[in-house]
Short mmCIF file of C-alpha atoms in Angstrom, two decimals:
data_model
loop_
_atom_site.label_atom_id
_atom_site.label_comp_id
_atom_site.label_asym_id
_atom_site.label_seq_id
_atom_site.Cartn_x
_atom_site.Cartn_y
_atom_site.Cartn_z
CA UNK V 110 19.68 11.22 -23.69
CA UNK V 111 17.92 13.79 -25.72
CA UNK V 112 14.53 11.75 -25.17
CA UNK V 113 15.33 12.24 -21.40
CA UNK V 114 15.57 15.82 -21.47
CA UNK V 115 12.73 16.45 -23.90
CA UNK V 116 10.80 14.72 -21.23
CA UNK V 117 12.05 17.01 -18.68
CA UNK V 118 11.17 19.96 -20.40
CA UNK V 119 7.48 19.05 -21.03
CA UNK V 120 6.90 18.09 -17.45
CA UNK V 121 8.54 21.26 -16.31
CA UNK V 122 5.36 23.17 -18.35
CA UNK V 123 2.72 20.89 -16.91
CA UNK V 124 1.47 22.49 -13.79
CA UNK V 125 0.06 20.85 -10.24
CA UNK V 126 -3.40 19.69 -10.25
CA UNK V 127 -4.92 21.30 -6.83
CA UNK V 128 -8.21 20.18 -5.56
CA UNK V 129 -10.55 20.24 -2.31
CA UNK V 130 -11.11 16.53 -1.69
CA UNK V 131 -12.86 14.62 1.28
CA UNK V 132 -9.70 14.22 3.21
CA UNK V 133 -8.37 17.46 2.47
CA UNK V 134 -5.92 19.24 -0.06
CA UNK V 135 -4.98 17.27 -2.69
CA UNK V 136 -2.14 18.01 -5.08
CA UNK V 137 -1.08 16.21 -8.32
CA UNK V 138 2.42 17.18 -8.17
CA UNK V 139 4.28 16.29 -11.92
CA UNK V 140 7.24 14.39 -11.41
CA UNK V 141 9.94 16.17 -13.97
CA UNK V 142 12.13 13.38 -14.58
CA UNK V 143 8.91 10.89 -16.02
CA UNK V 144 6.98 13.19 -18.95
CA UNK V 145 3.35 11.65 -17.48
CA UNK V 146 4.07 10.82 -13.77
CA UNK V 147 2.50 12.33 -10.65
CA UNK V 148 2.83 12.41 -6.84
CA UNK V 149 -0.37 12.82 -5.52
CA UNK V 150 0.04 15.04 -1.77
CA UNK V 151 -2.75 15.13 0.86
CA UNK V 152 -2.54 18.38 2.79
CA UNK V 153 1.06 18.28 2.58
CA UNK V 154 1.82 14.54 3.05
CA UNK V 155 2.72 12.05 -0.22
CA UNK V 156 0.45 9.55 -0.28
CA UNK V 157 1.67 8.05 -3.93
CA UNK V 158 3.39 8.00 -6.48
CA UNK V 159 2.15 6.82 -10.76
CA UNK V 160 3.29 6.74 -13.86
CA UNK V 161 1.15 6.94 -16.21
CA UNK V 162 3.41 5.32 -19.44
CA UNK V 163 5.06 2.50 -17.00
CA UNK V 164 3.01 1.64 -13.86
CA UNK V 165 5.26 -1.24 -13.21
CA UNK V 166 7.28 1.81 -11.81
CA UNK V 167 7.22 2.08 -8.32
CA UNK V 168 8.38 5.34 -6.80
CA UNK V 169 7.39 5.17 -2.68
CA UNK V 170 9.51 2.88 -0.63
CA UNK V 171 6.77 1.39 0.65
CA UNK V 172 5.38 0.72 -2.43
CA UNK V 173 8.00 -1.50 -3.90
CA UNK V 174 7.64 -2.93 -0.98
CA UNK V 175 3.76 -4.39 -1.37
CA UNK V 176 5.15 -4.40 -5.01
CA UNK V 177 7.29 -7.97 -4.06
CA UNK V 178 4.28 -9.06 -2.24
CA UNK V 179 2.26 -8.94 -5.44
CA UNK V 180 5.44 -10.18 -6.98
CA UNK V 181 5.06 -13.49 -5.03
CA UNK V 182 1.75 -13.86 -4.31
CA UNK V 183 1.59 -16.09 -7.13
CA UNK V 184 3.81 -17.06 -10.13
CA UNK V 185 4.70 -14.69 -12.77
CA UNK V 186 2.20 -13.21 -14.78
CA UNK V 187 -0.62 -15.27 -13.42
CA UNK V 188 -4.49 -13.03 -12.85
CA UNK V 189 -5.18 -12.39 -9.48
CA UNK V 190 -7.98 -11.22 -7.66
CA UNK V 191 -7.61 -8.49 -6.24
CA UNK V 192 -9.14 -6.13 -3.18
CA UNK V 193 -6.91 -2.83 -2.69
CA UNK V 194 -8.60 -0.98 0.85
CA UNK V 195 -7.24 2.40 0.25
CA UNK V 196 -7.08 3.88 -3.10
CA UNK V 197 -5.09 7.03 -3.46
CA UNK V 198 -3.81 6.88 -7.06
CA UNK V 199 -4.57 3.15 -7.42
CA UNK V 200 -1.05 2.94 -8.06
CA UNK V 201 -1.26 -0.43 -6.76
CA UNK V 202 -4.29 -1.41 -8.82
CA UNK V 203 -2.43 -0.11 -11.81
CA UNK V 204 0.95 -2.17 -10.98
CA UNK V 205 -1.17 -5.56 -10.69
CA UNK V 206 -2.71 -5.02 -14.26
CA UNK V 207 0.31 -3.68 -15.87
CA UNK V 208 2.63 -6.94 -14.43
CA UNK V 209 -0.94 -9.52 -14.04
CA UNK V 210 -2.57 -9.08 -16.77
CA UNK V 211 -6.43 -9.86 -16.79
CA UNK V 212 -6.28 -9.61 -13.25
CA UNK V 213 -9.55 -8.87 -11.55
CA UNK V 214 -9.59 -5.92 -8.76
CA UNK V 215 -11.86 -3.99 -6.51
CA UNK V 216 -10.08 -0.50 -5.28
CA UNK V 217 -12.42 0.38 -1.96
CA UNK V 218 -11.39 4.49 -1.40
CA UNK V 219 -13.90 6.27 0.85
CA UNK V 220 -12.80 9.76 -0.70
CA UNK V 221 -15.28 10.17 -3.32
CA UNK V 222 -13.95 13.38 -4.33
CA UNK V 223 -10.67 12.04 -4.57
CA UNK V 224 -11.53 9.24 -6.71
CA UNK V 225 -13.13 11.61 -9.19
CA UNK V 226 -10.05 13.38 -8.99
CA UNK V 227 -7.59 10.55 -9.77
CA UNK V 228 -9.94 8.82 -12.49
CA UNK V 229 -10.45 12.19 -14.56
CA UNK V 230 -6.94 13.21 -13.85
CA UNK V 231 -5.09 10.02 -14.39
CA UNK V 232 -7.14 8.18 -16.11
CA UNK V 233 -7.06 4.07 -15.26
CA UNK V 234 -6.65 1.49 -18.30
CA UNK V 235 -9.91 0.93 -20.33
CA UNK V 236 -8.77 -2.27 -20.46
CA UNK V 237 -7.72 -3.35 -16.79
CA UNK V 238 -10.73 -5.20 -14.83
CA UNK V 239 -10.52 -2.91 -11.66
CA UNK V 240 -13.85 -1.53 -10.14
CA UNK V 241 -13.41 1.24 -7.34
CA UNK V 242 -16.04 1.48 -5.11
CA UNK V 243 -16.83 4.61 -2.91
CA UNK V 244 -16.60 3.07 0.53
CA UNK V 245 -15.24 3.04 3.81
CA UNK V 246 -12.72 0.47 3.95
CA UNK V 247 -14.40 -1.96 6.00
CA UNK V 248 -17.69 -1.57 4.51
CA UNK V 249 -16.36 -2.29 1.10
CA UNK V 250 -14.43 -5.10 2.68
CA UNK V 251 -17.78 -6.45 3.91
CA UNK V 252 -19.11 -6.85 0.42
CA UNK V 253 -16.56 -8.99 -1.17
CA UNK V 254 -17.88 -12.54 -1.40
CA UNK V 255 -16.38 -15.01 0.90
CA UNK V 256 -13.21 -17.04 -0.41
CA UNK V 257 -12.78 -14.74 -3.51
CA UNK V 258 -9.55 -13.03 -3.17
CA UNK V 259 -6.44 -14.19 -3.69
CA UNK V 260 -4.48 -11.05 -1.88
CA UNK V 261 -5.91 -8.02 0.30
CA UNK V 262 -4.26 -5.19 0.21
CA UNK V 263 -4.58 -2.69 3.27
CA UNK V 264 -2.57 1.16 2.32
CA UNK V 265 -5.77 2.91 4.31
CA UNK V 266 -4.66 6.54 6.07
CA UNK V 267 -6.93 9.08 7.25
CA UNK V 268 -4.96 12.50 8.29
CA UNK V 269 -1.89 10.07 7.89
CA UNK V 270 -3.01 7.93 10.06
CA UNK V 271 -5.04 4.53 9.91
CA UNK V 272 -8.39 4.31 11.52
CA UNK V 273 -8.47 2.34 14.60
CA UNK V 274 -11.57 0.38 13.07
CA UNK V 275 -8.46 -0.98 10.51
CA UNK V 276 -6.41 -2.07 13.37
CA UNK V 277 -8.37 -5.10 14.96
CA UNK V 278 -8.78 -8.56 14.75
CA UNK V 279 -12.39 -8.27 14.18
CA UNK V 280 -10.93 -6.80 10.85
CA UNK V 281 -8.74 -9.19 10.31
CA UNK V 282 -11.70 -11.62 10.75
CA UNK V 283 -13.15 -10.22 8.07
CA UNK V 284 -10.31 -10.04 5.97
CA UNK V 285 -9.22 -14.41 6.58
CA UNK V 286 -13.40 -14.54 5.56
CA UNK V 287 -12.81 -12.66 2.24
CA UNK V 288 -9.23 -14.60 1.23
CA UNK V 289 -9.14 -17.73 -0.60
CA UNK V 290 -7.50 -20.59 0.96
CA UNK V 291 -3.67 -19.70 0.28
CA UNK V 292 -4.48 -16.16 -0.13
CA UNK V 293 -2.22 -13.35 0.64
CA UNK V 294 -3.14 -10.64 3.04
CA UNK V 295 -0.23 -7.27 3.53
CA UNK V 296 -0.88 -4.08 5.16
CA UNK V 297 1.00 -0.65 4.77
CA UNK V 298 1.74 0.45 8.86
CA UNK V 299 3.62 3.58 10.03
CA UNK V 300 5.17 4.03 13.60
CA UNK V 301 7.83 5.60 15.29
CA UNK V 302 9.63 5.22 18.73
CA UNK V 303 8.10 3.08 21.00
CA UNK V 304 6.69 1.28 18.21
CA UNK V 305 3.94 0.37 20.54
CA UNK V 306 1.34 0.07 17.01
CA UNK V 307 3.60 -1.86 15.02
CA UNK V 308 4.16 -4.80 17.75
CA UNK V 309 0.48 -4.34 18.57
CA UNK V 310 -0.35 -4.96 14.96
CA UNK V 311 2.25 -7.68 14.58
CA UNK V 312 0.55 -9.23 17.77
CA UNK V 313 -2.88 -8.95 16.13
CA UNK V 314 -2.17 -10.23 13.04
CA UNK V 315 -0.59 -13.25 14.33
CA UNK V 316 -3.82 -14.08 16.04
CA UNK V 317 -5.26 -14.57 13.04
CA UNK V 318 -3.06 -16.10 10.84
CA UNK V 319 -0.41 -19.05 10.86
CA UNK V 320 2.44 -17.29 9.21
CA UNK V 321 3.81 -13.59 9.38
CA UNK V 322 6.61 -11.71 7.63
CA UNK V 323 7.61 -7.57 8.47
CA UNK V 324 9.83 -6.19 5.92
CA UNK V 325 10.75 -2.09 6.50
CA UNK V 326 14.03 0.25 7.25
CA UNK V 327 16.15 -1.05 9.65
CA UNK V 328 16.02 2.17 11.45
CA UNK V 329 12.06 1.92 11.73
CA UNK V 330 12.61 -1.46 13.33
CA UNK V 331 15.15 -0.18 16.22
CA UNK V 332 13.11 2.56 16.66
CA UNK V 333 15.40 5.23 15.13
CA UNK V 334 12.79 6.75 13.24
CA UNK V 335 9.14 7.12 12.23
CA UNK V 336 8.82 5.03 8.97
CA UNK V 337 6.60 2.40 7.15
CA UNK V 338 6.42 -1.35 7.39
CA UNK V 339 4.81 -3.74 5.43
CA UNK V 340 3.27 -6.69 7.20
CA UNK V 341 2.18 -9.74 5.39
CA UNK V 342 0.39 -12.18 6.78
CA UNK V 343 -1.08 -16.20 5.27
CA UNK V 344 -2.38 -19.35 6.27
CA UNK V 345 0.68 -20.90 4.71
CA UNK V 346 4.29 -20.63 4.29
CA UNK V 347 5.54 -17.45 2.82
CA UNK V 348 8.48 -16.76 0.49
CA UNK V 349 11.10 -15.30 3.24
CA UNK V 350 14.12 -15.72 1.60
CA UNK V 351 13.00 -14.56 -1.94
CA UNK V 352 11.09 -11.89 0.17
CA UNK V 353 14.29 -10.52 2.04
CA UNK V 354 16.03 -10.83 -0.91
CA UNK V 355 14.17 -8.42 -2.80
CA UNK V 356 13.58 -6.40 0.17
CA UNK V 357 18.08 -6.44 0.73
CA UNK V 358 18.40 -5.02 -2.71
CA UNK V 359 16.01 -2.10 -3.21
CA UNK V 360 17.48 1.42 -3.68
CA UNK V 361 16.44 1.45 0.57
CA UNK V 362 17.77 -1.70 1.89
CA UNK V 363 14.73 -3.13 3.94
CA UNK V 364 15.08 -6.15 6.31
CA UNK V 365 12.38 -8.96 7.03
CA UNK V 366 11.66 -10.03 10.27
CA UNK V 367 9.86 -13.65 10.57
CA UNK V 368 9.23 -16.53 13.05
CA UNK V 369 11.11 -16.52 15.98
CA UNK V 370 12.56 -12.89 15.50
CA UNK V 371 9.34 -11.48 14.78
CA UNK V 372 7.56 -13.22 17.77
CA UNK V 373 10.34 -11.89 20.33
CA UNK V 374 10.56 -7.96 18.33
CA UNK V 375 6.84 -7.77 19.47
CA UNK V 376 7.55 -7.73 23.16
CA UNK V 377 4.85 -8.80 24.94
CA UNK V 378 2.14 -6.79 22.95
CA UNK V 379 -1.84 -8.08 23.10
CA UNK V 380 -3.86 -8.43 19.84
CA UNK V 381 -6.25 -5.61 19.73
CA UNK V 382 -10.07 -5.91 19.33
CA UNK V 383 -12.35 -3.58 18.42
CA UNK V 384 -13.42 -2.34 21.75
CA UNK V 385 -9.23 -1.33 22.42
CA UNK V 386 -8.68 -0.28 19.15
CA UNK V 387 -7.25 3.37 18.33
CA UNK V 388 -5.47 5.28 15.17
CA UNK V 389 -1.85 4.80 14.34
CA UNK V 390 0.24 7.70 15.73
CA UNK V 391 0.39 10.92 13.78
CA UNK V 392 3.66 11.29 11.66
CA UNK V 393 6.04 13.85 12.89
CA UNK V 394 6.13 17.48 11.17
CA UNK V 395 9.44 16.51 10.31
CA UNK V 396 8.78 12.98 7.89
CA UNK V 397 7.46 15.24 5.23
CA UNK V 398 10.04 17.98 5.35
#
């Protein structure tokens, strides 16, 4: 108890880190319940959440999330190699080393300034085999060798949104080409009412690959609210029931969508290709209030 409040204390003298990054404002925020945890906030919106003594803690939603993905991409403890498109805090990148160790990664963050930030700020593990590259997503994406990683990670936002170039199945081409066979691929998405992006990725994705999962709120999927989703996506079967499991008891119950359900949620909605592509909607004012 005392520990807990000591804690407290010190992170109530540590102040915000504010800098002018590519993207925007960014704030290190100090989390003052965790002595050395941050939220790091792009002109106002959260983008992540680390710890720097446990990074097996997952704070965002969506982050536990892509969290059970990594959980059951393979079995416990076993390396994995790793491509994260979208860095932020490399919370991610952190959580893979800290629960796979001698894991192999490659963080691609197009925010150069940012990167600087996070890596002086909050410092990554000497130890942990992760390489972040300065890149647009799908330029970094281009450079990973063909068949060499076992789970692709897509959390890439741009004004809170994801670039339409992210949205295709020309990306998702190059994606399947960068897997291994059996490899894991799961993207962050946010939409709201219609959810005219989310079926429209759903759609794409299953152009691409034999077997799809959607785990999020179940007021994101009836179109209550505007809210994440995670979508993973293999050549083979995926652990569902483990999966909704997981996703059932999480401090925010989520609910996974697959097969037949998941066909028939999408509606009628058309893979899109590069030439159709466009950003995700912008959040509402309100999601960050």
């Amino acid at each position: 108890m005392g520990k807990s409040r000591n804690a407290r204390r010190r992170s109530v003298a540590v102040e915000a880190v504010v800098e002018q990054v590519d993207g925007g404002l960014a704030e290190l925020i100090p989390d003052r319940e965790r002595a050395r945890a941050w939220t790091l906030v792009i002109d106002g919106a959260p983008q992540s959440h680390v710890d720097l003594d446990d990074p097996a803690y997952l704070s965002f939603e969506y982050q536990r999330r892509l969290g059970h993905v990594i959980d059951l991409a393979a079995p416990p403890g076993k390396p994995v190699r790793a491509v994260h498109l979208g860095g932020g805090a490399f919370t991610l990148a952190r959580y893979v080393a800290a629960t796979r160790p001698r894991s192999t990664q490659q963080v691609v963050e197009r925010d150069a300034a940012l990167v600087q930030l996070v890596r002086r700020a909050l410092p990554l593990d000497a130890n942990a085999r992760i390489r972040v590259r300065s890149a647009d997503a799908r330029d970094g994406l281009a450079k990973v060798p063909d068949g060499w990683a076992d789970l692709v990670i897509a959390d890439v936002f741009s004004g809170a949104r994801t670039p339409a170039h992210l949205t295709s199945t020309e990306f998702l081409d190059d994606v399947r080409r960068a897997l291994a066979p059996g490899g894991v691929y799961a993207a962050n998405l946010a939409d709201g009412p219609p959810l005219a992006h989310l079926r429209g990725q759903i759609a794409t994705a299953a152009a691409r690959f034999a077997e799809l999962a959607l785990v999020a709120d179940p007021a994101v999927l009836r179109g209550k609210r505007f809210g994440n989703a995670v979508l993973v996506a293999a050549d083979r079967p995926l652990p569902v029931a483990e999966l909704t499991r997981r996703a059932a008891s999480d401090p925010h119950p989520g609910r996974v969508e697959h097969g037949r359900a998941l066909t028939d949620f999408t509606g009628g909605a058309v893979p899109v290709t590069d030439v159709a592509a466009v950003a995700s909607p912008a959040p509402p004012p309100s999601v960050f209030r």
